XYZ file of C-alpha atoms in Angstrom:
764
model
C -16.618 -11.594 155.344
C -15.042 -14.940 156.416
C -11.698 -13.546 158.070
C -12.105 -9.839 158.640
C -13.478 -9.063 161.996
C -12.541 -12.630 163.350
C -10.234 -14.348 165.521
C -7.666 -16.016 163.177
C -4.329 -17.691 164.358
C -1.085 -15.896 163.492
C 0.379 -17.576 160.519
C 3.834 -17.921 162.330
C 2.346 -19.067 165.473
C 3.372 -22.766 165.190
C 7.001 -21.822 164.267
C 7.154 -19.642 167.139
C 6.050 -21.673 169.809
C 7.775 -24.841 168.707
C 11.040 -23.118 168.790
C 11.878 -23.010 164.921
C 15.019 -21.074 164.106
C 13.264 -17.944 162.943
C 15.218 -15.032 164.506
C 18.276 -13.251 163.170
C 20.390 -14.824 165.886
C 19.316 -18.327 164.704
C 20.555 -17.711 161.307
C 24.120 -16.549 162.042
C 26.474 -19.163 160.166
C 29.459 -20.684 161.712
C 32.888 -19.124 161.193
C 31.282 -15.600 161.603
C 33.388 -12.974 163.160
C 32.104 -11.871 166.684
C 31.873 -8.108 167.048
C 32.209 -6.373 170.163
C 32.272 -2.547 170.926
C 34.746 -0.900 173.342
C 32.448 1.782 174.972
C 33.561 5.043 176.818
C 33.220 5.008 180.530
C 32.783 8.912 180.472
C 29.714 10.826 179.639
C 31.682 13.760 178.116
C 35.245 13.629 176.682
C 37.711 13.909 173.895
C 39.919 11.001 172.806
C 43.304 12.312 172.896
C 44.996 8.931 172.012
C 44.051 5.547 171.334
C 46.587 2.471 170.900
C 45.294 -0.654 169.589
C 48.724 -2.526 168.777
C 48.498 -4.911 171.790
C 44.856 -5.809 170.946
C 45.645 -6.743 167.397
C 48.244 -9.369 168.554
C 45.458 -11.351 170.297
C 45.082 -14.685 168.392
C 41.909 -14.749 166.462
C 41.434 -10.917 166.477
C 40.685 -10.012 162.737
C 40.453 -6.178 163.037
C 40.306 -3.396 165.588
C 38.746 -0.199 164.144
C 38.892 3.287 165.631
C 37.604 6.742 164.343
C 40.806 6.832 162.205
C 39.675 3.689 160.281
C 36.061 4.357 159.502
C 34.227 6.867 157.260
C 33.626 10.460 158.918
C 30.274 11.362 157.286
C 27.687 12.277 159.749
C 24.377 10.560 159.479
C 21.294 9.628 161.503
C 20.458 6.234 162.718
C 16.647 7.282 162.837
C 14.661 5.264 160.629
C 12.193 7.798 159.003
C 11.180 8.595 155.433
C 13.887 10.555 153.441
C 14.716 13.523 153.951
C 14.730 12.719 157.628
C 13.585 15.215 160.139
C 16.291 13.920 162.520
C 19.476 15.870 162.260
C 22.736 14.323 160.722
C 24.746 14.561 164.015
C 26.614 11.121 164.449
C 29.656 9.473 163.302
C 30.210 5.561 163.300
C 33.122 6.429 165.751
C 33.746 10.094 167.011
C 36.669 11.246 168.913
C 34.429 13.461 170.937
C 32.480 11.374 173.423
C 28.995 12.618 174.135
C 27.667 10.032 176.621
C 28.559 7.033 178.582
C 28.843 4.118 176.574
C 29.545 5.909 173.178
C 31.422 3.661 170.818
C 35.226 4.042 170.874
C 36.524 0.964 168.997
C 35.016 -1.807 167.072
C 36.531 -5.373 167.361
C 35.957 -8.261 165.158
C 37.524 -11.697 166.372
C 36.904 -15.431 165.660
C 35.491 -15.943 169.150
C 33.745 -13.806 171.906
C 36.792 -14.552 174.327
C 39.319 -13.152 171.667
C 37.146 -10.138 171.285
C 36.680 -9.457 175.036
C 40.427 -9.964 175.498
C 41.246 -7.505 172.777
C 38.955 -5.065 174.291
C 40.774 -4.995 177.702
C 44.135 -4.397 175.772
C 43.030 -1.172 173.990
C 44.717 1.701 175.607
C 42.701 5.094 175.433
C 43.682 8.523 176.695
C 40.778 10.607 177.273
C 40.465 14.461 178.152
C 37.517 14.368 180.455
C 35.060 17.344 180.025
C 32.271 18.525 182.260
C 29.040 16.536 181.459
C 25.582 18.185 181.134
C 23.241 15.681 182.633
C 20.305 17.829 183.826
C 18.434 18.655 180.461
C 16.185 21.278 181.857
C 19.243 23.600 182.347
C 20.583 22.644 178.617
C 19.598 25.700 176.700
C 22.591 28.070 176.629
C 24.598 26.040 178.992
C 28.278 26.634 178.805
C 28.664 22.891 178.144
C 27.895 22.433 174.341
C 27.291 18.742 173.328
C 27.456 19.391 169.593
C 29.943 22.135 168.941
C 30.923 20.720 165.506
C 30.660 22.709 162.433
C 29.341 20.044 160.068
C 26.113 19.410 161.970
C 23.343 19.481 159.375
C 19.771 19.034 158.999
C 17.961 18.142 155.834
C 14.624 19.727 156.791
C 14.407 22.946 158.690
C 13.741 21.964 162.301
C 14.894 25.295 164.084
C 18.061 23.579 165.271
C 20.486 25.662 167.322
C 23.167 23.103 168.313
C 25.529 25.658 169.792
C 22.847 26.584 172.270
C 21.966 22.747 172.832
C 18.668 23.073 170.947
C 18.129 20.239 168.719
C 14.592 21.582 167.730
C 12.025 23.953 168.704
C 8.550 25.107 167.677
C 5.060 26.023 168.470
C 1.453 26.171 167.180
C -1.810 27.479 168.553
C -5.304 28.594 167.691
C -7.687 30.892 169.609
C -7.125 33.662 172.123
C -5.552 32.257 175.114
C -5.477 35.262 177.362
C -9.104 35.977 176.907
C -10.157 32.365 177.250
C -8.138 31.871 180.542
C -9.832 35.198 181.704
C -13.231 33.815 181.319
C -12.468 30.632 183.265
C -13.357 30.166 186.882
C -10.636 27.728 187.591
C -7.231 27.883 186.248
C -4.600 25.036 187.215
C -0.937 25.114 186.362
C 0.986 22.004 186.976
C 4.403 20.439 185.974
C 4.858 16.902 185.148
C 7.812 14.588 184.368
C 8.469 11.365 182.633
C 11.419 9.354 182.380
C 13.480 7.652 179.390
C 11.757 4.258 179.533
C 13.552 1.399 177.834
C 11.477 -0.946 175.484
C 13.123 -4.046 177.080
C 12.147 -6.180 173.980
C 12.896 -9.915 174.613
C 15.109 -10.049 171.504
C 18.113 -7.493 171.844
C 19.646 -5.675 169.025
C 20.976 -8.427 166.488
C 22.590 -8.155 163.092
C 24.912 -10.117 161.049
C 26.457 -9.143 157.707
C 28.343 -10.891 154.831
C 29.402 -10.058 151.228
C 27.488 -11.905 148.582
C 28.898 -13.440 145.376
C 28.649 -10.329 143.858
C 30.560 -8.233 146.597
C 27.140 -6.615 147.840
C 26.879 -6.092 151.597
C 23.925 -8.298 152.710
C 22.626 -7.368 156.138
C 20.377 -9.601 158.042
C 18.928 -7.740 160.877
C 16.025 -7.534 163.532
C 14.836 -4.173 162.333
C 11.442 -2.509 161.977
C 12.644 -0.505 158.905
C 14.566 -2.470 156.309
C 14.461 0.171 153.682
C 15.483 2.954 155.877
C 18.464 0.647 157.183
C 19.683 0.358 153.813
C 19.812 4.215 153.462
C 21.351 4.517 156.810
C 24.054 2.304 155.988
C 24.938 3.852 152.580
C 25.150 7.378 154.345
C 27.373 6.151 157.191
C 29.493 3.709 155.174
C 29.672 6.295 152.097
C 28.586 3.361 149.563
C 25.824 3.358 147.097
C 22.268 1.971 148.233
C 22.641 -0.355 145.301
C 25.448 -1.984 147.100
C 23.307 -2.856 149.972
C 20.771 -5.663 150.594
C 18.718 -5.819 153.980
C 16.890 -8.953 155.002
C 14.451 -9.160 157.991
C 13.775 -12.401 159.758
C 11.188 -12.488 162.373
C 11.462 -9.929 165.264
C 11.546 -10.917 168.893
C 9.600 -7.257 169.804
C 10.661 -4.008 168.874
C 8.348 -1.373 170.217
C 9.889 1.290 168.414
C 13.578 0.495 169.533
C 14.335 -1.007 166.169
C 13.026 1.775 164.207
C 16.590 3.185 164.677
C 19.762 1.361 163.026
C 21.329 0.803 166.645
C 23.409 -2.197 165.806
C 23.734 -2.622 161.959
C 26.692 -0.316 161.147
C 29.122 -2.260 163.494
C 29.205 -5.733 161.828
C 28.652 -4.001 158.414
C 32.081 -1.986 158.752
C 33.917 -4.983 160.077
C 32.504 -7.054 156.986
C 33.676 -4.152 154.690
C 37.069 -3.997 156.210
C 37.692 -7.809 156.401
C 35.583 -9.208 153.735
C 34.204 -11.715 156.154
C 30.801 -12.514 157.836
C 30.406 -10.490 160.961
C 27.523 -10.499 163.593
C 26.682 -8.569 167.010
C 24.342 -9.117 169.501
C 23.900 -6.536 172.152
C 24.122 -7.644 175.938
C 21.047 -6.568 177.886
C 23.342 -3.930 179.494
C 24.063 -2.417 176.129
C 20.437 -2.483 175.223
C 19.851 -0.550 178.535
C 22.678 1.956 177.982
C 22.984 2.318 174.531
C 19.687 1.519 172.988
C 16.911 3.925 171.867
C 14.758 4.693 174.719
C 11.881 6.801 175.064
C 12.434 10.663 175.266
C 12.599 12.030 178.846
C 10.190 14.877 179.213
C 9.011 17.857 181.465
C 5.678 19.375 180.518
C 4.072 22.298 182.014
C 0.284 22.307 181.732
C -1.940 25.491 182.022
C -5.648 24.436 182.069
C -8.854 26.668 182.558
C -12.518 25.752 182.832
C -15.829 27.143 183.968
C -17.441 26.236 187.027
C -19.803 23.813 185.267
C -16.822 21.821 183.687
C -16.460 23.492 180.331
C -12.835 23.119 179.535
C -12.076 26.340 177.313
C -8.217 26.594 177.141
C -4.884 24.607 177.451
C -1.444 25.985 177.247
C 1.150 23.137 177.154
C 5.102 23.541 176.985
C 7.196 20.525 176.653
C 10.910 20.334 177.054
C 12.534 16.953 175.518
C 15.765 15.250 176.430
C 17.285 14.083 172.950
C 20.247 12.977 174.953
C 23.592 12.904 173.046
C 21.892 12.577 169.643
C 18.772 13.685 167.871
C 17.264 10.485 166.485
C 13.460 10.967 166.306
C 13.603 14.043 168.542
C 12.235 16.568 166.153
C 9.139 14.205 165.358
C 8.347 12.773 168.624
C 7.853 16.230 170.348
C 4.955 16.920 167.899
C 2.814 14.192 169.230
C 3.151 15.511 172.720
C 0.503 18.298 171.795
C -1.196 17.272 168.766
C -2.270 13.788 170.012
C -3.318 15.240 173.685
C -5.017 18.630 173.028
C -7.015 16.989 170.123
C -8.911 14.862 172.730
C -10.932 17.890 173.778
C -13.247 19.332 170.981
C -14.492 22.001 173.438
C -11.316 23.957 173.305
C -11.673 27.603 172.254
C -7.950 28.190 172.315
C -4.860 26.124 172.716
C -1.258 26.479 172.358
C 1.658 23.830 172.394
C 5.261 25.241 172.392
C 8.381 23.007 172.788
C 12.101 22.843 172.996
C 14.067 19.672 172.285
C 17.627 19.584 173.764
C 20.798 17.845 173.915
C 22.620 16.571 176.910
C 25.204 14.038 177.811
C 22.919 11.332 178.521
C 22.068 8.282 176.377
C 20.464 9.259 173.021
C 16.620 8.709 172.946
C 14.485 7.464 169.987
C 11.213 5.961 169.234
C 9.184 3.843 171.649
C 5.414 2.916 171.317
C 3.319 5.952 171.758
C 6.111 8.125 170.268
C 5.590 11.412 172.373
C 1.928 11.157 172.561
C 2.456 8.903 175.732
C 4.170 11.886 177.554
C 1.497 14.421 176.466
C -1.402 12.428 177.291
C -0.016 11.562 180.804
C 0.350 15.382 181.539
C -2.776 16.664 179.977
C -5.047 13.771 181.104
C -3.593 14.104 184.805
C -4.370 17.820 184.633
C -7.943 17.110 183.489
C -8.253 14.697 186.190
C -7.231 17.154 188.771
C -9.250 19.975 187.203
C -12.225 17.581 187.745
C -11.566 17.180 191.394
C -11.029 20.784 192.045
C -14.554 21.342 190.432
C -16.055 18.608 192.366
C -17.109 16.958 189.047
C -16.698 13.323 188.261
C -13.573 12.710 186.011
C -15.779 10.761 183.656
C -18.471 13.440 183.209
C -16.097 16.188 182.493
C -14.465 14.195 179.886
C -17.926 13.414 178.656
C -18.790 17.013 178.324
C -15.645 18.030 176.599
C -14.321 15.065 174.453
C -13.929 15.317 170.679
C -16.717 13.787 168.811
C -17.248 12.448 165.172
C -17.767 15.184 162.601
C -15.596 17.919 164.356
C -12.529 19.327 163.029
C -9.346 18.795 165.281
C -7.781 21.993 165.264
C -4.829 20.641 167.230
C -4.468 17.869 164.798
C -3.603 19.540 161.523
C -7.221 20.594 161.097
C -8.253 17.046 160.344
C -11.688 16.019 160.362
C -12.950 13.455 162.859
C -14.423 11.089 160.453
C -14.811 8.059 162.790
C -14.953 8.219 166.750
C -16.632 6.147 169.318
C -15.073 7.615 172.313
C -18.379 8.504 173.827
C -19.504 4.849 173.485
C -16.016 3.934 174.969
C -16.567 5.775 177.899
C -20.009 4.413 178.576
C -18.947 0.778 178.062
C -15.960 1.359 180.213
C -18.058 2.819 183.143
C -20.422 -0.090 182.946
C -17.474 -2.750 182.943
C -15.792 -1.040 185.667
C -18.874 -0.379 187.884
C -17.505 3.141 187.972
C -20.411 4.884 189.904
C -20.165 2.546 192.849
C -16.545 1.918 192.965
C -15.591 5.859 192.745
C -17.398 6.378 195.958
C -15.142 3.701 198.073
C -12.246 5.260 199.706
C -11.317 2.677 202.406
C -11.375 -0.955 202.054
C -12.470 -3.428 204.961
C -8.817 -4.389 205.404
C -7.893 -0.730 205.943
C -6.193 -0.382 202.446
C -6.923 2.623 200.533
C -9.137 2.343 197.298
C -9.366 4.672 194.373
C -10.270 4.456 190.619
C -8.940 6.624 187.775
C -9.757 7.221 184.154
C -7.863 8.525 181.068
C -8.603 9.249 177.340
C -6.108 8.626 174.620
C -5.732 8.844 170.774
C -3.109 8.220 168.457
C -2.777 8.201 164.574
C -2.813 5.845 161.733
C 0.366 6.293 159.716
C 2.024 9.773 158.903
C -0.181 11.649 156.617
C 1.382 12.762 153.507
C 4.735 10.731 154.260
C 4.080 7.052 154.874
C 3.686 4.771 151.797
C 3.313 1.026 151.277
C 3.325 -1.145 148.397
C 2.384 -4.603 147.967
C 2.664 -7.303 145.225
C 0.111 -10.205 144.788
C 0.492 -12.933 142.342
C -1.715 -15.761 141.075
C 0.707 -19.007 141.183
C 0.066 -22.167 139.107
C -2.355 -24.458 141.064
C -4.234 -21.464 141.966
C -2.708 -20.293 145.195
C -1.396 -16.707 145.949
C 1.864 -15.097 146.992
C 1.578 -11.820 148.799
C 4.736 -9.855 149.006
C 5.116 -6.850 151.631
C 7.626 -4.688 152.632
C 6.220 -3.957 156.148
C 7.819 -5.994 158.978
C 5.979 -8.222 161.392
C 7.454 -7.697 164.704
C 5.164 -10.124 166.652
C 2.148 -7.800 166.082
C 0.749 -10.515 163.413
C 0.534 -7.956 160.446
C 1.284 -10.787 158.150
C -1.776 -12.438 159.337
C -4.000 -9.624 159.237
C -2.964 -8.597 155.548
C -3.571 -11.961 154.554
C -7.277 -12.061 156.184
C -7.901 -8.773 154.101
C -6.553 -10.282 150.889
C -8.455 -13.609 151.425
C -11.786 -11.954 152.072
C -11.397 -9.845 148.821
C -10.251 -12.735 146.700
C -12.832 -15.269 148.536
C -10.351 -17.948 149.353
C -8.978 -19.706 152.095
C -6.456 -17.709 154.097
C -4.118 -20.709 153.686
C -4.037 -20.238 150.110
C -2.168 -16.789 150.563
C 1.617 -17.158 151.229
C 2.997 -14.049 152.768
C 6.778 -13.350 152.323
C 8.902 -11.391 154.815
C 11.101 -8.365 153.858
C 14.087 -8.357 151.700
C 14.861 -5.085 150.109
C 16.146 -6.926 146.774
C 12.780 -8.448 146.372
C 10.196 -6.918 148.390
C 8.108 -3.826 147.332
C 9.054 -0.676 149.100
C 7.301 0.082 152.491
C 8.417 2.907 154.893
C 8.399 0.278 157.847
C 6.487 -0.831 160.868
C 6.090 2.188 162.793
C 3.629 5.078 163.602
C 0.897 2.590 163.700
C 0.806 2.366 159.801
C 0.629 -1.395 158.997
C -3.101 -2.137 159.162
C -4.180 1.332 157.916
C -1.467 2.197 155.239
C -0.352 -1.283 154.144
C -3.731 -2.756 154.367
C -4.979 -0.012 152.079
C -2.452 -1.158 149.463
C -3.452 -4.746 150.073
C -7.169 -3.727 149.204
C -6.194 -1.941 146.108
C -4.086 -4.715 144.922
C -6.328 -7.771 145.822
C -9.358 -5.978 144.061
C -7.273 -5.325 140.995
C -5.980 -8.873 140.889
C -9.585 -10.149 141.363
C -10.748 -8.221 138.279
C -7.629 -9.652 136.293
C -8.444 -13.127 137.228
C -12.336 -12.426 136.162
C -11.004 -11.061 132.812
C -8.479 -13.871 132.197
C -11.110 -16.417 133.153
C -13.595 -14.937 130.752
C -11.330 -14.547 127.898
C -10.396 -18.367 128.178
C -13.943 -19.282 128.052
C -14.641 -16.986 125.113
C -16.802 -14.421 126.695
C -16.578 -10.877 128.012
C -15.723 -10.065 131.661
C -19.256 -8.489 131.951
C -20.998 -11.820 131.192
C -19.149 -13.770 133.785
C -18.483 -13.915 137.627
C -15.611 -14.909 139.940
C -16.663 -16.685 143.153
C -13.211 -17.190 144.392
C -12.798 -20.916 143.215
C -13.780 -20.480 139.471
C -14.696 -18.133 136.893
C -18.301 -18.901 135.523
C -20.993 -17.710 133.198
C -24.174 -17.664 135.061
C -27.039 -19.760 133.382
C -24.481 -21.808 131.541
C -22.277 -24.866 131.938
C -19.283 -22.692 130.958
C -16.689 -22.406 133.939
C -12.909 -22.512 134.575
C -11.255 -23.201 137.951
C -8.855 -20.852 139.533
C -6.363 -23.792 139.563
C -6.671 -24.119 135.621
C -6.474 -20.369 135.269
C -3.205 -20.310 137.548
C -1.576 -23.071 135.243
C -2.550 -21.288 132.098
C -1.439 -17.840 132.864
C 1.943 -19.289 133.993
C 2.247 -20.623 130.492
C 4.061 -18.601 127.686
C 0.845 -18.228 125.572
C -0.737 -15.980 128.357
C 0.431 -13.129 130.756
C 1.273 -13.968 134.440
C -1.412 -12.306 136.728
C 0.833 -10.158 138.948
C -0.349 -7.093 140.582
C 1.499 -4.242 142.359
C -0.194 -1.366 143.891
C 0.904 1.263 146.638
C -1.135 3.338 149.062
C -0.604 6.596 151.120
C -2.863 8.812 152.897
C -3.543 12.651 153.072
C -4.861 12.224 156.699
C -4.048 9.848 159.777
C -7.469 8.964 161.280
C -6.912 8.573 165.133
C -8.135 5.493 167.032
C -9.534 6.381 170.479
C -9.489 4.741 173.956
C -10.645 4.951 177.387
C -8.756 3.348 180.151
C -9.920 2.847 183.776
C -7.688 1.622 186.614
C -8.686 0.488 190.133
C -6.055 0.418 193.013
C -5.594 -0.947 196.378
C -2.823 0.790 198.356
C -1.334 -0.448 201.554
C -1.022 2.805 203.695
C 1.755 1.194 205.726
C 4.150 0.168 202.726
C 2.699 2.501 199.885
C 2.413 -0.638 197.703
C 0.130 -0.267 194.819
C -1.936 -3.324 193.903
C -3.572 -2.660 190.770
C -6.816 -4.656 191.088
C -8.466 -4.253 187.623
C -7.912 -2.348 184.326
C -10.569 -1.841 182.032
C -9.661 -0.782 178.462
C -12.369 0.023 175.603
C -10.909 0.521 172.213
C -12.168 2.244 169.099
C -9.926 1.266 166.204
C -12.533 1.364 163.702
C -13.399 -2.194 162.266
C -11.270 -4.827 164.177
C -9.674 -6.717 161.829
C -8.480 -9.733 163.941
C -10.158 -9.880 167.505
C -7.465 -11.912 169.047
C -4.541 -9.859 167.968
C -6.220 -6.577 168.807
C -6.882 -7.914 172.398
C -3.227 -9.053 172.663
C -2.045 -5.707 171.485
C -4.259 -3.801 173.829
C -3.140 -6.069 176.826
C 0.464 -5.694 175.936
C 0.369 -1.968 175.729
C -1.249 -1.663 179.050
C 1.206 -3.781 180.633
C 4.051 -1.412 179.286
C 1.937 1.627 180.477
C 1.681 0.102 183.904
C 5.434 -0.246 183.944
C 5.906 3.480 183.028
C 3.673 4.585 185.682
C 4.896 2.405 188.773
C 8.079 0.728 188.256
C 10.483 1.851 185.440
C 12.965 4.352 186.366
C 16.143 5.303 184.690
C 18.622 7.181 186.888
C 22.112 8.703 186.266
C 24.813 9.272 188.645
C 26.740 12.609 188.818
C 29.270 11.365 186.473
C 26.479 10.534 183.745
C 26.512 6.745 184.099
C 23.161 4.963 184.160
C 22.319 3.295 187.300
C 19.540 0.875 186.002
C 21.505 -1.005 183.551
C 19.923 -4.463 184.025
C 16.686 -5.961 185.004
C 18.094 -6.369 188.595
C 17.869 -2.591 188.728
C 15.296 -1.513 185.973
C 12.183 -3.046 187.237
C 9.528 -4.056 184.590
C 6.298 -5.561 185.699
C 5.909 -9.253 185.700
C 2.586 -11.301 185.394
C 2.572 -11.009 189.183
C 2.146 -7.217 188.946
C -0.325 -7.156 185.900
C -3.788 -7.253 186.969
C -6.937 -8.714 185.175
C -6.922 -6.486 182.109
C -10.314 -6.400 180.608
C -10.392 -5.321 176.912
C -13.753 -4.456 174.688
C -14.021 -2.644 171.442
C -16.534 -0.208 170.352
C -16.063 0.134 166.702
C -16.527 3.062 164.462
C -16.272 2.829 160.780
C -13.270 4.893 159.164
C -14.258 5.610 155.466
C -10.638 5.970 154.331
C -9.366 2.749 156.067
C -9.313 -0.732 154.592
C -12.650 -2.538 155.555
C -13.143 0.658 157.861
C -10.049 -0.006 159.963
C -7.943 2.316 161.910
C -4.588 1.496 163.902
C -4.168 0.081 167.455
C -0.531 -0.619 168.076
C 0.487 2.553 169.812
C -2.612 3.804 171.260
C -3.023 1.222 173.907
C 0.005 2.234 175.964
C -1.242 5.777 176.759
C -3.947 5.609 179.210
C -2.258 3.614 182.366
C -0.011 6.438 183.421
C -2.709 9.207 183.950
C -5.381 6.557 184.908
C -3.248 5.061 187.511
C -1.884 8.258 188.745
C -5.643 9.566 189.197
C -6.611 6.516 191.006
C -3.599 6.811 193.493
C -4.672 10.369 193.927
C -8.332 9.516 194.737
C -7.146 6.794 197.194
C -4.511 8.853 198.986
C -5.435 12.400 198.278
C -1.798 12.875 197.285
C -0.700 14.190 193.947
C 2.274 12.670 192.184
C 3.447 14.442 189.152
C 6.689 12.544 188.283
C 6.720 9.058 186.900
C 7.121 6.330 188.076
C 5.004 6.649 191.207
C 6.874 4.404 193.810
C 5.689 2.743 196.998
C 8.393 4.741 198.872
C 6.863 8.099 197.645
C 3.465 7.068 198.385
C 4.339 5.822 201.921
C 6.431 8.923 202.817
C 3.619 11.004 201.361
C 1.068 9.484 203.902
C 3.361 9.947 206.946
C 3.334 13.496 206.257
C -0.460 13.721 205.053
C -2.065 10.792 206.428
C -5.612 9.999 205.137
C -8.495 11.196 207.340
C -10.450 8.403 208.936
C -13.888 7.970 207.418
C -16.782 8.650 209.811
């Protein structure tokens, strides 16, 4: 292989670093209407009256739309395969306000200044209602977030909206009571995580226009172009055939753009005015009305024998959907499936959950998609269990971790076909010098020192659901065009897929032109989410490239007047061994693009009945100032099993980026609401994410397994890598301070106050 398992520069690298106009915002033409949204200041209210007459008089204002002017079909903005698991519980504009920042009116104007002036002149009379902010008290609360009668779901998710339940369920195996009774130690702990924001560099941005045939064209920074087409068709009450979606380069998504957050607003303005329209969310809008991680509370009961045999885990989670149910019924499953499955020793386990509505911002998809919360809870409990038993936290994991060949009962009974988790642990311990560093409690400067470890797993696409199609063409002059429907959002998937095709076709990667997504031209793909691209779309590329290679051989042999069995294709020419007969790929390209021959173009799709998990071990080393509580993350070691590493550079960057986000979740990112339901942390001044100064030396290594169902033996990597920092850092802080923190983020103030009450004993 020339390209797979090597470090290949991203195809778009030069364009990006040289500032070429590649993003949605760069493509907005002149004379496009500026779209702004008047948002509710109240968390829960009914609109009794809305007067837009004065706003319409502002020069340059093209339209001001209220709930009276837009379609009233309920839909979901969640970008999921149809039929969506997420409930249809949203309107474009709704007189029932369910969270602060809910849209009240849509303004389209010639200039930003005109739109902002019109916004101030809209007079709204609200009936303010009591707000449900504490989601842990949502079930059967007298405040009902979704009392409407036209609430609907397309798939049974056990929704009971009149009880504020969006979804609920459970699964189990084994006899929990018997296994807990056989345990020497049983711990019960409650863990809390916040609604973290993705804080992608490029905000939600969309512009729309009507083409020459009157079709709605949507150019948007989205991870799910084909799903956006369906979402808009549902919301606007028009046919999907009337909509075209184009995705330029994306300046980061991390799951936020797996929901159609911004697309409907300029689309409805264009539909009403016939003019191009564009919206770019402010950073405050991204923070307060985006699509953040689901806030959760998780209760873990874990039991083990004296020698560290983990026999049973009972995990209950309550998830805050917020005002709307986007991704809520699906993220919750990963809380249990991706945490309990890490332990192949379990004799019994149960995962039960409730997903509830509240009057806070609606949540959505974020890298890790529920696994992040569940792994934080279970891995933190395992670390504390090890401390209670007096067993090294790496040893208890080595004793109980899932291994290749096992059936993962908590993971849909899938077989563990590929797993290097044991080798990941061995390598991580060597890189961290674990055995020596774990023994150090106090540093020479008086600071406290600790190390922590965590395991993680994820998936590779959604089994039986995700599908990808690609088209590969041989063009005249002998180069290839690869058409894909997946969306490169900075991950480099266009490059990775070209690497696979180039190795199968034995050509230079520069000879493969990869085209971005246009729903009118690209083959169907469910989108870039659920860590699906390398595994699912890569599988489609392998099938397609192998088929095209066979066709090239057949066409070349036919031109030479021999059978395909007599000829060979070496990537540059079709030749007959032992003779002087040959024809170049360039010539085959020209001949097959001639009317006397058939154009060589292959289209294949791929799906998978399983979702093979990648695995990871993460280790954190902390230095804590006992006077201030400040955590200095000294070192972070990550060892990843993602099957065959397709691109070493991109895999490393993915790992480092995910760890940086996980560090933010563990130590800094803290969404808070006041008593009226308004978000306090609505900018980067209040919502702190780690900068390069807070990110330590991140050291990454790979221990490759071989996944037999994956392209070239590959699995996914994109989501996995965010999952270990929170439990590893929390454990390191516990080892340094002796204090147990169960709510993220763990702040310097909490540590300092905790040490005042419970100072660390001086070492003798």
